[in-house]
XYZ file of C-alpha atoms in Angstrom:
417
model
C 174.264 40.924 134.589
C 172.013 42.050 137.436
C 172.474 45.255 139.412
C 171.443 45.273 143.088
C 171.164 48.402 145.203
C 171.144 48.266 149.004
C 170.259 51.448 150.895
C 171.393 52.668 154.282
C 168.538 50.995 156.172
C 169.609 47.589 154.864
C 173.160 47.970 156.227
C 172.541 49.982 159.383
C 174.239 47.420 161.622
C 176.190 44.156 161.605
C 172.989 42.136 161.246
C 172.164 44.073 158.090
C 175.563 43.314 156.567
C 175.116 39.629 157.373
C 171.672 39.727 155.782
C 173.155 40.885 152.456
C 175.112 37.648 152.401
C 171.893 35.733 153.082
C 170.134 37.557 150.251
C 172.957 36.669 147.851
C 172.816 33.033 148.932
C 169.100 32.974 148.041
C 169.108 34.921 144.776
C 172.640 34.247 143.503
C 175.865 36.243 143.602
C 177.378 35.632 140.180
C 177.175 38.295 137.475
C 175.953 40.786 140.067
C 177.043 44.346 140.728
C 176.185 45.674 144.192
C 175.618 49.394 144.665
C 175.596 50.286 148.368
C 174.725 53.441 150.292
C 176.280 54.721 153.513
C 175.321 52.768 156.621
C 172.217 53.814 158.540
C 172.147 57.578 159.137
C 175.830 58.098 158.317
C 175.055 60.669 155.610
C 173.225 62.802 158.175
C 176.135 62.469 160.595
C 178.630 63.457 157.922
C 176.467 66.449 157.028
C 176.826 67.546 160.646
C 180.605 67.283 160.284
C 180.446 69.615 157.286
C 178.156 72.043 159.092
C 180.459 72.135 162.114
C 183.482 72.624 159.869
C 182.026 75.908 158.670
C 180.162 77.129 161.755
C 181.313 75.329 164.908
C 184.773 73.790 164.670
C 184.763 73.107 168.421
C 182.110 70.437 167.834
C 183.548 69.030 164.609
C 185.823 66.411 166.196
C 182.950 65.191 168.346
C 180.777 64.801 165.236
C 183.545 62.832 163.504
C 184.003 60.655 166.580
C 180.324 59.643 166.472
C 180.883 58.302 162.941
C 184.102 56.519 163.995
C 182.485 54.829 167.006
C 179.467 53.745 164.970
C 181.537 52.039 162.262
C 183.998 50.535 164.730
C 181.139 48.898 166.590
C 179.920 47.293 163.371
C 183.321 45.957 162.341
C 183.976 44.589 165.852
C 180.829 42.491 165.536
C 181.717 41.324 162.021
C 185.464 40.808 162.484
C 186.353 39.512 165.977
C 190.027 39.354 164.990
C 191.396 42.904 165.635
C 194.273 42.296 163.219
C 191.928 41.884 160.248
C 192.862 44.179 157.353
C 189.487 45.932 157.509
C 190.581 47.812 160.645
C 193.488 49.413 158.802
C 191.319 50.223 155.798
C 188.661 51.952 157.887
C 191.301 53.833 159.888
C 192.816 55.027 156.618
C 189.490 56.487 155.451
C 189.157 58.541 158.634
C 192.771 59.681 158.310
C 191.977 60.897 154.791
C 189.016 62.829 156.222
C 191.191 64.490 158.857
C 193.860 65.451 156.325
C 191.284 66.963 153.976
C 189.682 69.061 156.711
C 193.088 70.316 157.856
C 194.362 71.227 154.383
C 191.251 72.361 152.550
C 191.339 75.976 151.384
C 188.039 76.066 149.500
C 185.205 78.130 151.028
C 182.706 76.360 148.743
C 180.254 74.561 151.038
C 179.016 72.206 148.336
C 182.579 71.216 147.357
C 183.484 70.413 150.966
C 180.172 68.594 151.386
C 180.927 66.215 148.536
C 184.485 65.463 149.689
C 183.347 64.694 153.250
C 179.902 63.123 152.967
C 181.048 60.750 150.212
C 183.265 58.875 152.660
C 180.177 57.245 154.163
C 179.798 55.103 151.036
C 183.520 54.304 150.985
C 183.268 53.037 154.566
C 180.169 50.899 153.997
C 181.394 49.211 150.820
C 184.822 48.521 152.306
C 183.269 46.790 155.319
C 180.779 44.791 153.238
C 183.368 43.725 150.669
C 185.736 42.455 153.376
C 182.929 40.694 155.229
C 181.800 38.882 152.090
C 185.368 37.712 151.524
C 185.440 36.394 155.098
C 182.344 34.358 154.190
C 184.063 32.947 151.084
C 182.156 35.189 148.684
C 184.823 36.528 146.364
C 184.164 40.038 145.079
C 185.874 43.037 143.528
C 185.684 46.407 145.300
C 185.355 49.210 142.766
C 185.851 52.920 143.404
C 182.874 54.479 141.640
C 184.697 57.822 141.523
C 186.974 56.299 138.893
C 183.985 55.126 136.841
C 181.197 57.726 136.905
C 182.498 61.036 135.530
C 180.505 64.219 135.996
C 180.675 67.979 135.763
C 181.600 70.030 138.837
C 178.079 70.881 139.966
C 178.729 69.701 143.505
C 175.857 68.070 145.403
C 173.853 67.632 142.181
C 176.344 66.634 139.490
C 175.440 65.836 135.886
C 176.809 62.627 134.379
C 179.166 62.624 131.406
C 177.551 59.601 129.806
C 180.074 58.999 127.042
C 183.114 58.972 129.318
C 181.252 57.104 132.061
C 180.210 54.311 129.697
C 183.771 53.863 128.421
C 185.127 53.581 131.954
C 182.454 51.233 133.240
C 182.679 48.883 130.257
C 186.469 48.734 130.490
C 186.733 48.254 134.261
C 183.727 46.159 135.361
C 183.974 42.380 134.990
C 180.372 41.402 134.357
C 181.108 37.706 134.977
C 181.868 38.099 138.686
C 180.530 39.844 141.794
C 181.495 43.503 142.199
C 180.647 46.039 144.890
C 180.724 49.808 144.535
C 179.375 52.997 146.054
C 176.103 54.714 145.301
C 175.603 58.477 145.089
C 179.157 59.372 143.982
C 181.185 60.381 140.947
C 184.109 62.656 140.159
C 184.778 65.684 137.985
C 187.547 66.267 135.418
C 189.962 67.168 138.238
C 189.089 63.930 140.077
C 187.377 65.801 142.898
C 184.504 63.805 144.339
C 180.997 64.817 143.301
C 177.607 63.578 144.441
C 174.471 62.961 142.395
C 171.952 64.411 144.856
C 170.470 62.971 148.032
C 169.163 59.428 147.604
C 171.217 59.220 144.400
C 172.280 55.597 144.910
C 169.254 54.390 142.936
C 170.445 56.586 140.087
C 173.918 55.062 140.361
C 172.418 51.595 139.932
C 170.571 52.773 136.813
C 173.761 54.276 135.361
C 175.610 50.977 135.734
C 172.660 49.007 134.345
C 172.465 51.244 131.287
C 176.199 51.119 130.587
C 176.413 47.338 131.107
C 173.131 46.456 129.327
C 172.034 44.739 132.522
C 169.248 42.195 132.683
C 167.571 44.073 135.565
C 167.991 46.412 138.514
C 166.736 45.458 141.969
C 166.381 47.987 144.766
C 166.314 46.173 148.119
C 164.167 47.939 150.723
C 162.666 47.252 154.138
C 159.194 47.212 152.542
C 157.576 44.585 150.345
C 157.778 46.774 147.229
C 156.307 50.045 146.019
C 153.220 50.876 148.043
C 150.440 53.230 147.018
C 151.210 55.420 150.053
C 153.948 55.995 152.602
C 153.109 53.846 155.664
C 154.659 56.522 157.902
C 151.749 58.810 157.062
C 148.940 56.480 155.911
C 147.509 53.553 157.846
C 146.048 51.672 154.862
C 148.455 50.862 152.031
C 148.481 48.470 149.085
C 151.364 46.840 147.241
C 151.643 47.874 143.592
C 152.642 44.762 141.632
C 153.287 46.451 138.274
C 154.023 50.051 137.321
C 154.801 51.315 133.837
C 157.891 53.457 133.319
C 155.703 56.448 132.531
C 153.620 56.065 135.689
C 156.704 55.528 137.837
C 158.294 58.681 136.412
C 155.137 60.610 137.274
C 155.165 59.243 140.833
C 158.866 60.036 141.211
C 158.361 63.547 139.855
C 155.710 64.247 142.457
C 157.976 62.943 145.211
C 157.343 59.228 145.756
C 160.252 58.293 148.015
C 160.784 54.710 146.893
C 162.259 55.566 143.473
C 164.706 58.397 142.775
C 163.443 60.772 140.051
C 166.552 60.361 137.867
C 166.628 56.578 138.086
C 163.997 55.683 135.537
C 165.065 57.553 132.399
C 168.177 55.461 131.581
C 166.312 52.241 132.368
C 163.391 53.186 130.133
C 165.697 53.947 127.220
C 166.901 50.338 127.183
C 163.714 48.816 128.653
C 165.602 47.380 131.627
C 163.093 46.294 134.298
C 163.392 47.709 137.790
C 162.348 45.564 140.755
C 161.691 46.853 144.250
C 161.904 44.010 146.754
C 162.217 43.380 150.469
C 165.642 42.408 151.808
C 163.713 40.713 154.631
C 161.856 38.454 152.178
C 164.059 38.345 149.072
C 162.188 35.589 147.269
C 158.866 37.482 147.230
C 157.899 39.067 143.898
C 157.812 42.710 145.047
C 157.076 45.426 142.481
C 158.163 45.478 138.847
C 158.592 48.750 136.977
C 158.712 47.992 133.263
C 157.027 48.411 129.938
C 153.464 47.225 130.336
C 150.357 47.997 132.345
C 150.125 51.517 133.696
C 149.362 50.400 137.246
C 148.326 47.116 138.829
C 146.164 47.317 140.844
C 144.720 50.631 139.634
C 144.226 52.397 142.968
C 144.775 55.973 144.196
C 148.435 56.667 144.986
C 149.234 59.165 147.739
C 152.410 61.242 147.998
C 153.056 63.733 150.777
C 155.778 66.351 151.188
C 156.030 67.980 154.590
C 157.548 71.335 155.560
C 156.888 73.050 152.238
C 156.588 76.799 151.682
C 153.644 78.327 149.819
C 154.430 81.683 148.192
C 151.700 83.928 146.815
C 152.895 86.882 144.730
C 150.953 89.806 143.333
C 152.051 92.978 141.564
C 152.582 96.099 143.639
C 150.310 98.164 141.395
C 147.704 95.459 140.688
C 148.852 95.143 137.088
C 148.720 91.796 135.318
C 151.249 89.086 136.120
C 152.592 88.366 132.638
C 155.337 86.269 131.073
C 158.058 88.784 131.922
C 157.141 88.688 135.629
C 156.927 84.902 135.712
C 160.278 84.461 133.986
C 161.820 86.845 136.522
C 160.410 84.789 139.405
C 161.747 81.561 137.936
C 165.168 83.110 137.429
C 165.251 83.904 141.145
C 164.025 80.426 142.087
C 166.825 78.986 139.975
C 169.367 81.382 141.465
C 168.547 80.284 145.004
C 168.054 76.584 144.150
C 164.482 76.253 145.404
C 162.696 73.192 144.090
C 159.278 74.054 142.629
C 156.487 71.551 143.257
C 153.301 73.427 142.299
C 152.575 76.459 140.121
C 149.352 78.418 139.579
C 148.734 81.899 138.225
C 145.825 84.242 137.637
C 145.624 87.712 136.108
C 147.179 89.497 139.090
C 148.730 86.745 141.206
C 151.244 83.925 140.980
C 151.347 81.058 143.471
C 154.167 78.584 143.877
C 154.963 75.846 146.405
C 158.677 75.351 147.006
C 161.047 73.102 148.931
C 163.904 75.051 150.532
C 166.593 72.340 150.444
C 169.540 74.727 150.646
C 168.151 77.212 153.185
C 167.943 80.142 150.769
C 164.330 81.180 151.306
C 165.098 84.447 153.131
C 167.448 85.586 150.361
C 164.736 84.828 147.797
C 162.061 86.672 149.782
C 164.297 89.724 150.130
C 164.535 90.051 146.346
C 160.899 89.196 145.666
C 159.597 91.809 148.122
C 161.320 94.578 146.203
C 159.123 93.826 143.190
C 156.001 92.007 144.434
C 153.604 91.757 147.306
C 154.556 88.457 148.903
C 152.522 86.297 151.251
C 154.098 83.162 152.728
C 152.807 80.064 154.464
C 155.613 77.974 155.933
C 155.500 74.424 157.240
C 152.623 73.383 154.992
C 152.050 69.898 153.576
C 151.713 69.125 149.885
C 149.575 66.086 149.081
C 149.514 64.618 145.593
C 146.992 61.932 144.640
C 147.422 60.058 141.367
C 144.223 58.370 140.075
C 142.182 60.151 142.737
C 138.514 59.583 143.525
C 136.041 61.172 145.929
C 136.938 58.963 148.881
C 140.693 59.476 148.500
C 140.160 63.234 148.278
C 137.990 63.227 151.403
C 140.672 61.271 153.264
C 143.219 64.026 152.690
C 140.955 67.002 153.345
C 139.422 65.642 156.556
C 140.260 67.841 159.583
C 142.730 69.973 157.609
C 142.729 73.582 156.442
C 143.027 73.508 152.657
C 145.102 76.409 151.334
C 145.382 75.400 147.696
C 143.993 72.840 145.276
C 144.846 72.038 141.654
C 143.785 69.092 139.526
C 143.905 67.516 136.095
C 142.434 64.290 134.763
C 144.668 61.925 136.750
C 146.261 64.008 139.477
C 145.147 66.358 142.201
C 147.465 68.393 144.436
C 146.361 69.851 147.736
C 148.294 72.077 150.110
C 147.135 71.989 153.696
C 147.953 73.352 157.096
C 147.534 70.270 159.260
């Protein structure tokens, strides 16, 4: 069995949905499981619904209406017959959303987030499944929330592998074509959970592991994994082969093509991961597998924008020791700040963080009671794997360098652009 994952960019409009059918015609649709993300920027739009639910209910219905209009436009293009069953199915999803928002009593933002944002994937897979049937491609629509079981850590749930494997093996027919949602799971009370932003790649890996799949293919709007993000770098090269270990390193540092959690289950069973273009599906793309570290062996650039650089020192100029560092990390964990770089000296401790959940002010309030704190907001973190002098010069040119740290294969630089 092969597992295919299609992201939001690949299904952002009716043409994208039609292109999935074309891809399947070219590469085969039997013994395939499709994992699909929400369409286009639906996740962002649903996040706005959640935000308005808590802070601006007057705008909430307008935010929902934007999502309704967007999906209705797509189904009108795909299904000219207004009596097609897909219209009722999509209407039912939005009715479920309305009922939840009216009846919910939980003040937990993350819980509400998962119940609301998850409907983007339900909408996309329902539309795609029905469209494929209209094109005589028989398929089974699967509700991933009945298959992937997790804990109740909403927005970043941990998978219960034993229960998940039992459910997937018992409910997925590996001989046919199935379609399911990325990013989602459910807890022991059957409340929807999510696996973290961009978690659809991880979903594909979970299914591949549980089904002993032949391969996983992530279909993107690029030719494969490039050595740099073309949004920020003008010269890029296609990486033909990446080892699991190298890909995990790249993902850890923030390479956007592969989700950090995706590779571990694939490596355990040595299932190859392909990254290919849905615009040119027969091209070779990139293969992540056991083998050569990197081919070609060139510098790989990763950039994270809008980071926060924190520099801490003791109030009395005493040493920063293990007790202080453990206290800092406890606070970082408490406020869910992702740590990207760490460096310490005798009397200072420097850390670069990503404030995903908007908790930086709460963290700073606690830190300032115990440390001198200096902050630099809106900085950029550049990571270069397999760096050389020219690649380093390319990053540092015309930038103020605030921080630099290197080892044999990797250098990290924080700049104010």
